[in-house]
């Protein structure tokens, strides 16, 4: 059975109103090993207290899941675990499931965010696969990669107090892609405007007249949207 149908039946089991598919014989326990592992990694780490949160937002937010631009599921409780880089959803039994399949394209819309799962170029040009937030879409796409690190507890040394195990948010990264190219990290600066000039020759004048700076995420979104128009 193709993974997309496994996911379809999984959601149908959790949300009967979403589908007219007859009762499924799929045992959810067969799909839960990895799910349970992912969840335990970010709870208390084997009972040890962890400060901070690995989630973009700890609470689940109802939203929409789109698979391969055609199959849609509405009103699904969703959240993003930054540390494990997984989109989680909550089924009708309050069980947490993760969505992770490289053979389909996904879009998740919830809490004023739009996410996708795709390949992208990481450090040293290494191809990675993970969750990116879509900031601007069109011929030029702008993405954000959230980052959280787990830092182990430290003992008190001199005047430095002891710290518990903790999740620490790191600086977000911005990525850009043209056409169907793989997204790659960018450095938002004035040089980026010169690169965008191939799409909009007057982009620098536009930025100046609207007082837009590429170092500002919101300003960069506006600049990319202008290039896409």
mmCIF file with all atom_site columns, C-alpha atoms in Angstrom:
data_model
loop_
_atom_site.group_PDB
_atom_site.id
_atom_site.type_symbol
_atom_site.label_atom_id
_atom_site.label_alt_id
_atom_site.label_comp_id
_atom_site.label_asym_id
_atom_site.label_entity_id
_atom_site.label_seq_id
_atom_site.pdbx_PDB_ins_code
_atom_site.Cartn_x
_atom_site.Cartn_y
_atom_site.Cartn_z
_atom_site.occupancy
_atom_site.B_iso_or_equiv
_atom_site.pdbx_formal_charge
_atom_site.auth_seq_id
_atom_site.auth_comp_id
_atom_site.auth_asym_id
_atom_site.auth_atom_id
_atom_site.pdbx_PDB_model_num
ATOM 1   C CA . UNK A 1 1   ? 0.000   0.000  0.000   1.00 0.00 ? 1   UNK A CA 1
ATOM 2   C CA . UNK A 1 2   ? 1.370   3.388  -0.947  1.00 0.00 ? 2   UNK A CA 1
ATOM 3   C CA . UNK A 1 3   ? 2.322   5.707  1.950   1.00 0.00 ? 3   UNK A CA 1
ATOM 4   C CA . UNK A 1 4   ? -0.231  8.320  0.928   1.00 0.00 ? 4   UNK A CA 1
ATOM 5   C CA . UNK A 1 5   ? -3.024  5.773  1.377   1.00 0.00 ? 5   UNK A CA 1
ATOM 6   C CA . UNK A 1 6   ? -1.632  4.704  4.724   1.00 0.00 ? 6   UNK A CA 1
ATOM 7   C CA . UNK A 1 7   ? -1.830  8.320  5.810   1.00 0.00 ? 7   UNK A CA 1
ATOM 8   C CA . UNK A 1 8   ? -5.326  8.621  4.303   1.00 0.00 ? 8   UNK A CA 1
ATOM 9   C CA . UNK A 1 9   ? -6.606  5.616  6.238   1.00 0.00 ? 9   UNK A CA 1
ATOM 10  C CA . UNK A 1 10  ? -4.865  6.775  9.384   1.00 0.00 ? 10  UNK A CA 1
ATOM 11  C CA . UNK A 1 11  ? -6.686  10.098 9.334   1.00 0.00 ? 11  UNK A CA 1
ATOM 12  C CA . UNK A 1 12  ? -9.944  8.414  8.320   1.00 0.00 ? 12  UNK A CA 1
ATOM 13  C CA . UNK A 1 13  ? -9.690  6.253  11.439  1.00 0.00 ? 13  UNK A CA 1
ATOM 14  C CA . UNK A 1 14  ? -9.154  9.306  13.611  1.00 0.00 ? 14  UNK A CA 1
ATOM 15  C CA . UNK A 1 15  ? -11.705 11.523 11.855  1.00 0.00 ? 15  UNK A CA 1
ATOM 16  C CA . UNK A 1 16  ? -14.523 9.398  10.349  1.00 0.00 ? 16  UNK A CA 1
ATOM 17  C CA . UNK A 1 17  ? -16.288 12.446 8.907   1.00 0.00 ? 17  UNK A CA 1
ATOM 18  C CA . UNK A 1 18  ? -13.362 13.078 6.585   1.00 0.00 ? 18  UNK A CA 1
ATOM 19  C CA . UNK A 1 19  ? -13.949 10.027 4.438   1.00 0.00 ? 19  UNK A CA 1
ATOM 20  C CA . UNK A 1 20  ? -16.494 7.465  3.337   1.00 0.00 ? 20  UNK A CA 1
ATOM 21  C CA . UNK A 1 21  ? -13.842 4.734  3.363   1.00 0.00 ? 21  UNK A CA 1
ATOM 22  C CA . UNK A 1 22  ? -15.118 1.553  5.041   1.00 0.00 ? 22  UNK A CA 1
ATOM 23  C CA . UNK A 1 23  ? -13.601 0.319  8.296   1.00 0.00 ? 23  UNK A CA 1
ATOM 24  C CA . UNK A 1 24  ? -9.852  -0.099 7.940   1.00 0.00 ? 24  UNK A CA 1
ATOM 25  C CA . UNK A 1 25  ? -7.882  -3.133 9.051   1.00 0.00 ? 25  UNK A CA 1
ATOM 26  C CA . UNK A 1 26  ? -4.689  -1.130 9.581   1.00 0.00 ? 26  UNK A CA 1
ATOM 27  C CA . UNK A 1 27  ? -3.336  -1.526 13.115  1.00 0.00 ? 27  UNK A CA 1
ATOM 28  C CA . UNK A 1 28  ? -2.168  1.908  14.304  1.00 0.00 ? 28  UNK A CA 1
ATOM 29  C CA . UNK A 1 29  ? 0.319   0.237  16.637  1.00 0.00 ? 29  UNK A CA 1
ATOM 30  C CA . UNK A 1 30  ? 2.222   -0.896 13.539  1.00 0.00 ? 30  UNK A CA 1
ATOM 31  C CA . UNK A 1 31  ? 2.816   2.770  12.734  1.00 0.00 ? 31  UNK A CA 1
ATOM 32  C CA . UNK A 1 32  ? 3.448   4.076  16.234  1.00 0.00 ? 32  UNK A CA 1
ATOM 33  C CA . UNK A 1 33  ? 6.982   2.896  17.060  1.00 0.00 ? 33  UNK A CA 1
ATOM 34  C CA . UNK A 1 34  ? 8.707   5.838  15.455  1.00 0.00 ? 34  UNK A CA 1
ATOM 35  C CA . UNK A 1 35  ? 5.943   8.174  16.616  1.00 0.00 ? 35  UNK A CA 1
ATOM 36  C CA . UNK A 1 36  ? 6.360   7.147  20.245  1.00 0.00 ? 36  UNK A CA 1
ATOM 37  C CA . UNK A 1 37  ? 10.131  7.563  19.933  1.00 0.00 ? 37  UNK A CA 1
ATOM 38  C CA . UNK A 1 38  ? 9.829   11.045 18.512  1.00 0.00 ? 38  UNK A CA 1
ATOM 39  C CA . UNK A 1 39  ? 7.494   12.128 21.279  1.00 0.00 ? 39  UNK A CA 1
ATOM 40  C CA . UNK A 1 40  ? 9.585   10.691 24.120  1.00 0.00 ? 40  UNK A CA 1
ATOM 41  C CA . UNK A 1 41  ? 12.657  12.572 22.890  1.00 0.00 ? 41  UNK A CA 1
ATOM 42  C CA . UNK A 1 42  ? 11.054  15.898 23.685  1.00 0.00 ? 42  UNK A CA 1
ATOM 43  C CA . UNK A 1 43  ? 9.046   15.203 26.807  1.00 0.00 ? 43  UNK A CA 1
ATOM 44  C CA . UNK A 1 44  ? 11.160  14.770 29.932  1.00 0.00 ? 44  UNK A CA 1
ATOM 45  C CA . UNK A 1 45  ? 14.044  12.789 28.431  1.00 0.00 ? 45  UNK A CA 1
ATOM 46  C CA . UNK A 1 46  ? 13.573  9.645  30.524  1.00 0.00 ? 46  UNK A CA 1
ATOM 47  C CA . UNK A 1 47  ? 12.062  11.500 33.465  1.00 0.00 ? 47  UNK A CA 1
ATOM 48  C CA . UNK A 1 48  ? 14.662  14.279 33.662  1.00 0.00 ? 48  UNK A CA 1
ATOM 49  C CA . UNK A 1 49  ? 13.255  17.802 33.729  1.00 0.00 ? 49  UNK A CA 1
ATOM 50  C CA . UNK A 1 50  ? 13.897  19.868 30.609  1.00 0.00 ? 50  UNK A CA 1
ATOM 51  C CA . UNK A 1 51  ? 13.465  23.630 30.619  1.00 0.00 ? 51  UNK A CA 1
ATOM 52  C CA . UNK A 1 52  ? 12.048  25.433 27.605  1.00 0.00 ? 52  UNK A CA 1
ATOM 53  C CA . UNK A 1 53  ? 10.100  23.946 24.736  1.00 0.00 ? 53  UNK A CA 1
ATOM 54  C CA . UNK A 1 54  ? 10.968  22.224 21.458  1.00 0.00 ? 54  UNK A CA 1
ATOM 55  C CA . UNK A 1 55  ? 7.710   23.397 19.881  1.00 0.00 ? 55  UNK A CA 1
ATOM 56  C CA . UNK A 1 56  ? 6.989   26.492 17.843  1.00 0.00 ? 56  UNK A CA 1
ATOM 57  C CA . UNK A 1 57  ? 3.741   26.591 19.832  1.00 0.00 ? 57  UNK A CA 1
ATOM 58  C CA . UNK A 1 58  ? 3.133   23.978 22.507  1.00 0.00 ? 58  UNK A CA 1
ATOM 59  C CA . UNK A 1 59  ? -0.633  23.830 21.981  1.00 0.00 ? 59  UNK A CA 1
ATOM 60  C CA . UNK A 1 60  ? -2.128  22.086 18.976  1.00 0.00 ? 60  UNK A CA 1
ATOM 61  C CA . UNK A 1 61  ? -3.843  24.393 16.481  1.00 0.00 ? 61  UNK A CA 1
ATOM 62  C CA . UNK A 1 62  ? -6.496  23.185 14.079  1.00 0.00 ? 62  UNK A CA 1
ATOM 63  C CA . UNK A 1 63  ? -5.556  23.584 10.449  1.00 0.00 ? 63  UNK A CA 1
ATOM 64  C CA . UNK A 1 64  ? -5.446  22.036 7.005   1.00 0.00 ? 64  UNK A CA 1
ATOM 65  C CA . UNK A 1 65  ? -3.231  19.302 5.553   1.00 0.00 ? 65  UNK A CA 1
ATOM 66  C CA . UNK A 1 66  ? -2.777  19.089 1.773   1.00 0.00 ? 66  UNK A CA 1
ATOM 67  C CA . UNK A 1 67  ? -1.046  16.111 0.161   1.00 0.00 ? 67  UNK A CA 1
ATOM 68  C CA . UNK A 1 68  ? 0.277   16.286 -3.404  1.00 0.00 ? 68  UNK A CA 1
ATOM 69  C CA . UNK A 1 69  ? -1.757  19.482 -3.994  1.00 0.00 ? 69  UNK A CA 1
ATOM 70  C CA . UNK A 1 70  ? -4.958  17.423 -4.261  1.00 0.00 ? 70  UNK A CA 1
ATOM 71  C CA . UNK A 1 71  ? -5.909  15.498 -1.099  1.00 0.00 ? 71  UNK A CA 1
ATOM 72  C CA . UNK A 1 72  ? -7.095  17.826 1.654   1.00 0.00 ? 72  UNK A CA 1
ATOM 73  C CA . UNK A 1 73  ? -7.926  17.265 5.310   1.00 0.00 ? 73  UNK A CA 1
ATOM 74  C CA . UNK A 1 74  ? -9.535  20.054 7.301   1.00 0.00 ? 74  UNK A CA 1
ATOM 75  C CA . UNK A 1 75  ? -9.794  20.854 11.005  1.00 0.00 ? 75  UNK A CA 1
ATOM 76  C CA . UNK A 1 76  ? -6.770  18.747 12.009  1.00 0.00 ? 76  UNK A CA 1
ATOM 77  C CA . UNK A 1 77  ? -4.984  19.621 15.311  1.00 0.00 ? 77  UNK A CA 1
ATOM 78  C CA . UNK A 1 78  ? -1.368  20.372 14.324  1.00 0.00 ? 78  UNK A CA 1
ATOM 79  C CA . UNK A 1 79  ? 1.859   21.629 15.837  1.00 0.00 ? 79  UNK A CA 1
ATOM 80  C CA . UNK A 1 80  ? 5.525   21.812 14.830  1.00 0.00 ? 80  UNK A CA 1
ATOM 81  C CA . UNK A 1 81  ? 8.256   20.156 16.875  1.00 0.00 ? 81  UNK A CA 1
ATOM 82  C CA . UNK A 1 82  ? 11.319  22.167 15.888  1.00 0.00 ? 82  UNK A CA 1
ATOM 83  C CA . UNK A 1 83  ? 13.813  19.933 17.677  1.00 0.00 ? 83  UNK A CA 1
ATOM 84  C CA . UNK A 1 84  ? 12.774  16.712 15.926  1.00 0.00 ? 84  UNK A CA 1
ATOM 85  C CA . UNK A 1 85  ? 11.774  18.665 12.803  1.00 0.00 ? 85  UNK A CA 1
ATOM 86  C CA . UNK A 1 86  ? 8.368   16.973 12.610  1.00 0.00 ? 86  UNK A CA 1
ATOM 87  C CA . UNK A 1 87  ? 4.829   18.154 12.073  1.00 0.00 ? 87  UNK A CA 1
ATOM 88  C CA . UNK A 1 88  ? 2.635   16.397 14.638  1.00 0.00 ? 88  UNK A CA 1
ATOM 89  C CA . UNK A 1 89  ? -1.103  15.887 14.616  1.00 0.00 ? 89  UNK A CA 1
ATOM 90  C CA . UNK A 1 90  ? -3.512  14.803 17.355  1.00 0.00 ? 90  UNK A CA 1
ATOM 91  C CA . UNK A 1 91  ? -6.014  12.077 16.550  1.00 0.00 ? 91  UNK A CA 1
ATOM 92  C CA . UNK A 1 92  ? -9.470  11.540 18.060  1.00 0.00 ? 92  UNK A CA 1
ATOM 93  C CA . UNK A 1 93  ? -7.978  9.408  20.833  1.00 0.00 ? 93  UNK A CA 1
ATOM 94  C CA . UNK A 1 94  ? -5.600  12.234 21.822  1.00 0.00 ? 94  UNK A CA 1
ATOM 95  C CA . UNK A 1 95  ? -2.674  10.223 20.482  1.00 0.00 ? 95  UNK A CA 1
ATOM 96  C CA . UNK A 1 96  ? 0.177   12.144 18.887  1.00 0.00 ? 96  UNK A CA 1
ATOM 97  C CA . UNK A 1 97  ? 1.215   11.124 15.384  1.00 0.00 ? 97  UNK A CA 1
ATOM 98  C CA . UNK A 1 98  ? 3.975   12.537 13.192  1.00 0.00 ? 98  UNK A CA 1
ATOM 99  C CA . UNK A 1 99  ? 3.904   13.131 9.459   1.00 0.00 ? 99  UNK A CA 1
ATOM 100 C CA . UNK A 1 100 ? 7.121   12.141 7.757   1.00 0.00 ? 100 UNK A CA 1
ATOM 101 C CA . UNK A 1 101 ? 7.139   10.792 4.231   1.00 0.00 ? 101 UNK A CA 1
ATOM 102 C CA . UNK A 1 102 ? 9.518   11.906 1.504   1.00 0.00 ? 102 UNK A CA 1
ATOM 103 C CA . UNK A 1 103 ? 7.474   10.338 -1.307  1.00 0.00 ? 103 UNK A CA 1
ATOM 104 C CA . UNK A 1 104 ? 4.659   12.894 -1.107  1.00 0.00 ? 104 UNK A CA 1
ATOM 105 C CA . UNK A 1 105 ? 4.505   16.682 -1.001  1.00 0.00 ? 105 UNK A CA 1
ATOM 106 C CA . UNK A 1 106 ? 2.811   18.190 2.023   1.00 0.00 ? 106 UNK A CA 1
ATOM 107 C CA . UNK A 1 107 ? 1.450   21.587 2.943   1.00 0.00 ? 107 UNK A CA 1
ATOM 108 C CA . UNK A 1 108 ? 0.285   22.419 6.442   1.00 0.00 ? 108 UNK A CA 1
ATOM 109 C CA . UNK A 1 109 ? -1.697  25.583 7.155   1.00 0.00 ? 109 UNK A CA 1
ATOM 110 C CA . UNK A 1 110 ? -2.275  26.394 10.822  1.00 0.00 ? 110 UNK A CA 1
ATOM 111 C CA . UNK A 1 111 ? -1.857  29.285 13.228  1.00 0.00 ? 111 UNK A CA 1
ATOM 112 C CA . UNK A 1 112 ? -1.013  31.841 10.497  1.00 0.00 ? 112 UNK A CA 1
ATOM 113 C CA . UNK A 1 113 ? 1.831   29.599 9.314   1.00 0.00 ? 113 UNK A CA 1
ATOM 114 C CA . UNK A 1 114 ? 2.264   27.538 6.153   1.00 0.00 ? 114 UNK A CA 1
ATOM 115 C CA . UNK A 1 115 ? 4.756   24.687 6.235   1.00 0.00 ? 115 UNK A CA 1
ATOM 116 C CA . UNK A 1 116 ? 6.063   22.211 3.704   1.00 0.00 ? 116 UNK A CA 1
ATOM 117 C CA . UNK A 1 117 ? 8.382   19.195 3.886   1.00 0.00 ? 117 UNK A CA 1
ATOM 118 C CA . UNK A 1 118 ? 11.085  19.202 1.225   1.00 0.00 ? 118 UNK A CA 1
ATOM 119 C CA . UNK A 1 119 ? 14.773  18.919 0.397   1.00 0.00 ? 119 UNK A CA 1
ATOM 120 C CA . UNK A 1 120 ? 16.986  21.934 1.035   1.00 0.00 ? 120 UNK A CA 1
ATOM 121 C CA . UNK A 1 121 ? 20.680  22.745 1.047   1.00 0.00 ? 121 UNK A CA 1
ATOM 122 C CA . UNK A 1 122 ? 22.211  22.906 4.501   1.00 0.00 ? 122 UNK A CA 1
ATOM 123 C CA . UNK A 1 123 ? 25.745  23.697 5.609   1.00 0.00 ? 123 UNK A CA 1
ATOM 124 C CA . UNK A 1 124 ? 28.504  22.999 3.074   1.00 0.00 ? 124 UNK A CA 1
ATOM 125 C CA . UNK A 1 125 ? 25.891  22.354 0.395   1.00 0.00 ? 125 UNK A CA 1
ATOM 126 C CA . UNK A 1 126 ? 24.686  19.134 1.997   1.00 0.00 ? 126 UNK A CA 1
ATOM 127 C CA . UNK A 1 127 ? 21.166  18.157 0.944   1.00 0.00 ? 127 UNK A CA 1
ATOM 128 C CA . UNK A 1 128 ? 18.815  17.788 3.899   1.00 0.00 ? 128 UNK A CA 1
ATOM 129 C CA . UNK A 1 129 ? 15.136  16.930 4.172   1.00 0.00 ? 129 UNK A CA 1
ATOM 130 C CA . UNK A 1 130 ? 12.875  18.659 6.643   1.00 0.00 ? 130 UNK A CA 1
ATOM 131 C CA . UNK A 1 131 ? 10.191  21.158 7.536   1.00 0.00 ? 131 UNK A CA 1
ATOM 132 C CA . UNK A 1 132 ? 10.341  24.692 6.124   1.00 0.00 ? 132 UNK A CA 1
ATOM 133 C CA . UNK A 1 133 ? 7.921   27.539 6.652   1.00 0.00 ? 133 UNK A CA 1
ATOM 134 C CA . UNK A 1 134 ? 6.749   29.121 3.405   1.00 0.00 ? 134 UNK A CA 1
ATOM 135 C CA . UNK A 1 135 ? 7.095   32.911 3.697   1.00 0.00 ? 135 UNK A CA 1
ATOM 136 C CA . UNK A 1 136 ? 6.578   33.810 0.028   1.00 0.00 ? 136 UNK A CA 1
ATOM 137 C CA . UNK A 1 137 ? 5.500   31.648 -2.880  1.00 0.00 ? 137 UNK A CA 1
ATOM 138 C CA . UNK A 1 138 ? 5.711   32.029 -6.637  1.00 0.00 ? 138 UNK A CA 1
ATOM 139 C CA . UNK A 1 139 ? 8.542   31.768 -9.150  1.00 0.00 ? 139 UNK A CA 1
ATOM 140 C CA . UNK A 1 140 ? 10.792  32.828 -6.277  1.00 0.00 ? 140 UNK A CA 1
ATOM 141 C CA . UNK A 1 141 ? 10.107  31.089 -2.990  1.00 0.00 ? 141 UNK A CA 1
ATOM 142 C CA . UNK A 1 142 ? 11.252  32.305 0.413   1.00 0.00 ? 142 UNK A CA 1
ATOM 143 C CA . UNK A 1 143 ? 11.431  29.910 3.341   1.00 0.00 ? 143 UNK A CA 1
ATOM 144 C CA . UNK A 1 144 ? 12.290  29.974 7.031   1.00 0.00 ? 144 UNK A CA 1
ATOM 145 C CA . UNK A 1 145 ? 14.057  27.189 8.910   1.00 0.00 ? 145 UNK A CA 1
ATOM 146 C CA . UNK A 1 146 ? 13.419  27.207 12.650  1.00 0.00 ? 146 UNK A CA 1
ATOM 147 C CA . UNK A 1 147 ? 16.103  25.847 14.949  1.00 0.00 ? 147 UNK A CA 1
ATOM 148 C CA . UNK A 1 148 ? 16.190  24.602 18.526  1.00 0.00 ? 148 UNK A CA 1
ATOM 149 C CA . UNK A 1 149 ? 19.174  23.037 20.295  1.00 0.00 ? 149 UNK A CA 1
ATOM 150 C CA . UNK A 1 150 ? 19.155  20.767 23.324  1.00 0.00 ? 150 UNK A CA 1
ATOM 151 C CA . UNK A 1 151 ? 21.754  21.791 25.873  1.00 0.00 ? 151 UNK A CA 1
ATOM 152 C CA . UNK A 1 152 ? 22.683  19.460 28.708  1.00 0.00 ? 152 UNK A CA 1
ATOM 153 C CA . UNK A 1 153 ? 22.633  20.473 32.341  1.00 0.00 ? 153 UNK A CA 1
ATOM 154 C CA . UNK A 1 154 ? 25.745  22.157 33.715  1.00 0.00 ? 154 UNK A CA 1
ATOM 155 C CA . UNK A 1 155 ? 27.116  22.374 37.244  1.00 0.00 ? 155 UNK A CA 1
ATOM 156 C CA . UNK A 1 156 ? 27.823  25.599 39.085  1.00 0.00 ? 156 UNK A CA 1
ATOM 157 C CA . UNK A 1 157 ? 31.337  26.861 38.368  1.00 0.00 ? 157 UNK A CA 1
ATOM 158 C CA . UNK A 1 158 ? 32.600  29.913 40.215  1.00 0.00 ? 158 UNK A CA 1
ATOM 159 C CA . UNK A 1 159 ? 30.046  32.683 39.826  1.00 0.00 ? 159 UNK A CA 1
ATOM 160 C CA . UNK A 1 160 ? 28.202  30.823 37.077  1.00 0.00 ? 160 UNK A CA 1
ATOM 161 C CA . UNK A 1 161 ? 25.054  29.150 38.353  1.00 0.00 ? 161 UNK A CA 1
ATOM 162 C CA . UNK A 1 162 ? 24.072  25.592 37.473  1.00 0.00 ? 162 UNK A CA 1
ATOM 163 C CA . UNK A 1 163 ? 21.639  25.211 34.600  1.00 0.00 ? 163 UNK A CA 1
ATOM 164 C CA . UNK A 1 164 ? 19.163  22.386 33.914  1.00 0.00 ? 164 UNK A CA 1
ATOM 165 C CA . UNK A 1 165 ? 18.730  20.425 30.719  1.00 0.00 ? 165 UNK A CA 1
ATOM 166 C CA . UNK A 1 166 ? 17.107  22.872 28.347  1.00 0.00 ? 166 UNK A CA 1
ATOM 167 C CA . UNK A 1 167 ? 15.858  23.584 24.856  1.00 0.00 ? 167 UNK A CA 1
ATOM 168 C CA . UNK A 1 168 ? 17.286  26.831 23.467  1.00 0.00 ? 168 UNK A CA 1
ATOM 169 C CA . UNK A 1 169 ? 15.952  28.610 20.392  1.00 0.00 ? 169 UNK A CA 1
ATOM 170 C CA . UNK A 1 170 ? 18.614  29.489 17.848  1.00 0.00 ? 170 UNK A CA 1
ATOM 171 C CA . UNK A 1 171 ? 18.539  32.095 15.108  1.00 0.00 ? 171 UNK A CA 1
ATOM 172 C CA . UNK A 1 172 ? 16.147  31.253 12.309  1.00 0.00 ? 172 UNK A CA 1
ATOM 173 C CA . UNK A 1 173 ? 17.610  30.748 8.852   1.00 0.00 ? 173 UNK A CA 1
ATOM 174 C CA . UNK A 1 174 ? 16.158  32.086 5.604   1.00 0.00 ? 174 UNK A CA 1
ATOM 175 C CA . UNK A 1 175 ? 16.300  30.100 2.375   1.00 0.00 ? 175 UNK A CA 1
ATOM 176 C CA . UNK A 1 176 ? 15.434  30.962 -1.196  1.00 0.00 ? 176 UNK A CA 1
ATOM 177 C CA . UNK A 1 177 ? 14.642  28.960 -4.317  1.00 0.00 ? 177 UNK A CA 1
ATOM 178 C CA . UNK A 1 178 ? 13.965  29.943 -7.917  1.00 0.00 ? 178 UNK A CA 1
ATOM 179 C CA . UNK A 1 179 ? 11.592  27.798 -9.931  1.00 0.00 ? 179 UNK A CA 1
ATOM 180 C CA . UNK A 1 180 ? 11.985  24.155 -8.966  1.00 0.00 ? 180 UNK A CA 1
ATOM 181 C CA . UNK A 1 181 ? 15.483  24.564 -7.542  1.00 0.00 ? 181 UNK A CA 1
ATOM 182 C CA . UNK A 1 182 ? 16.318  23.205 -4.097  1.00 0.00 ? 182 UNK A CA 1
ATOM 183 C CA . UNK A 1 183 ? 16.049  25.953 -1.450  1.00 0.00 ? 183 UNK A CA 1
ATOM 184 C CA . UNK A 1 184 ? 19.375  27.218 -0.146  1.00 0.00 ? 184 UNK A CA 1
ATOM 185 C CA . UNK A 1 185 ? 20.375  29.519 2.689   1.00 0.00 ? 185 UNK A CA 1
ATOM 186 C CA . UNK A 1 186 ? 20.826  33.197 1.990   1.00 0.00 ? 186 UNK A CA 1
ATOM 187 C CA . UNK A 1 187 ? 22.341  36.146 3.785   1.00 0.00 ? 187 UNK A CA 1
ATOM 188 C CA . UNK A 1 188 ? 19.817  38.967 3.742   1.00 0.00 ? 188 UNK A CA 1
ATOM 189 C CA . UNK A 1 189 ? 21.918  42.015 2.798   1.00 0.00 ? 189 UNK A CA 1
ATOM 190 C CA . UNK A 1 190 ? 22.284  44.636 0.078   1.00 0.00 ? 190 UNK A CA 1
ATOM 191 C CA . UNK A 1 191 ? 24.035  42.147 -2.212  1.00 0.00 ? 191 UNK A CA 1
ATOM 192 C CA . UNK A 1 192 ? 20.818  40.155 -2.314  1.00 0.00 ? 192 UNK A CA 1
ATOM 193 C CA . UNK A 1 193 ? 19.069  43.099 -3.950  1.00 0.00 ? 193 UNK A CA 1
ATOM 194 C CA . UNK A 1 194 ? 21.558  42.986 -6.817  1.00 0.00 ? 194 UNK A CA 1
ATOM 195 C CA . UNK A 1 195 ? 20.776  39.301 -7.333  1.00 0.00 ? 195 UNK A CA 1
ATOM 196 C CA . UNK A 1 196 ? 17.041  40.016 -7.325  1.00 0.00 ? 196 UNK A CA 1
ATOM 197 C CA . UNK A 1 197 ? 17.583  42.698 -9.975  1.00 0.00 ? 197 UNK A CA 1
ATOM 198 C CA . UNK A 1 198 ? 17.624  39.985 -12.641 1.00 0.00 ? 198 UNK A CA 1
ATOM 199 C CA . UNK A 1 199 ? 13.932  39.484 -11.896 1.00 0.00 ? 199 UNK A CA 1
ATOM 200 C CA . UNK A 1 200 ? 13.034  43.123 -11.224 1.00 0.00 ? 200 UNK A CA 1
ATOM 201 C CA . UNK A 1 201 ? 15.633  45.581 -12.593 1.00 0.00 ? 201 UNK A CA 1
ATOM 202 C CA . UNK A 1 202 ? 14.220  48.391 -10.453 1.00 0.00 ? 202 UNK A CA 1
ATOM 203 C CA . UNK A 1 203 ? 14.228  46.377 -7.218  1.00 0.00 ? 203 UNK A CA 1
ATOM 204 C CA . UNK A 1 204 ? 16.794  48.639 -5.526  1.00 0.00 ? 204 UNK A CA 1
ATOM 205 C CA . UNK A 1 205 ? 14.768  51.747 -6.330  1.00 0.00 ? 205 UNK A CA 1
ATOM 206 C CA . UNK A 1 206 ? 11.621  49.980 -5.095  1.00 0.00 ? 206 UNK A CA 1
ATOM 207 C CA . UNK A 1 207 ? 13.341  49.066 -1.829  1.00 0.00 ? 207 UNK A CA 1
ATOM 208 C CA . UNK A 1 208 ? 14.584  52.624 -1.377  1.00 0.00 ? 208 UNK A CA 1
ATOM 209 C CA . UNK A 1 209 ? 11.247  54.274 -2.103  1.00 0.00 ? 209 UNK A CA 1
ATOM 210 C CA . UNK A 1 210 ? 9.420   51.926 0.301   1.00 0.00 ? 210 UNK A CA 1
ATOM 211 C CA . UNK A 1 211 ? 12.200  52.027 2.898   1.00 0.00 ? 211 UNK A CA 1
ATOM 212 C CA . UNK A 1 212 ? 12.634  48.256 2.759   1.00 0.00 ? 212 UNK A CA 1
ATOM 213 C CA . UNK A 1 213 ? 15.730  46.551 4.085   1.00 0.00 ? 213 UNK A CA 1
ATOM 214 C CA . UNK A 1 214 ? 16.629  42.956 3.123   1.00 0.00 ? 214 UNK A CA 1
ATOM 215 C CA . UNK A 1 215 ? 17.816  42.274 6.670   1.00 0.00 ? 215 UNK A CA 1
ATOM 216 C CA . UNK A 1 216 ? 14.221  42.608 7.864   1.00 0.00 ? 216 UNK A CA 1
ATOM 217 C CA . UNK A 1 217 ? 12.244  39.400 7.360   1.00 0.00 ? 217 UNK A CA 1
ATOM 218 C CA . UNK A 1 218 ? 8.985   41.217 6.677   1.00 0.00 ? 218 UNK A CA 1
ATOM 219 C CA . UNK A 1 219 ? 10.678  43.629 4.273   1.00 0.00 ? 219 UNK A CA 1
ATOM 220 C CA . UNK A 1 220 ? 12.328  40.730 2.451   1.00 0.00 ? 220 UNK A CA 1
ATOM 221 C CA . UNK A 1 221 ? 8.965   39.006 2.104   1.00 0.00 ? 221 UNK A CA 1
ATOM 222 C CA . UNK A 1 222 ? 7.590   42.151 0.479   1.00 0.00 ? 222 UNK A CA 1
ATOM 223 C CA . UNK A 1 223 ? 10.579  42.356 -1.866  1.00 0.00 ? 223 UNK A CA 1
ATOM 224 C CA . UNK A 1 224 ? 10.169  38.737 -2.966  1.00 0.00 ? 224 UNK A CA 1
ATOM 225 C CA . UNK A 1 225 ? 6.449   39.238 -3.490  1.00 0.00 ? 225 UNK A CA 1
ATOM 226 C CA . UNK A 1 226 ? 7.242   42.281 -5.621  1.00 0.00 ? 226 UNK A CA 1
ATOM 227 C CA . UNK A 1 227 ? 9.610   40.177 -7.731  1.00 0.00 ? 227 UNK A CA 1
ATOM 228 C CA . UNK A 1 228 ? 6.890   37.572 -8.201  1.00 0.00 ? 228 UNK A CA 1
ATOM 229 C CA . UNK A 1 229 ? 4.334   40.091 -9.473  1.00 0.00 ? 229 UNK A CA 1
#
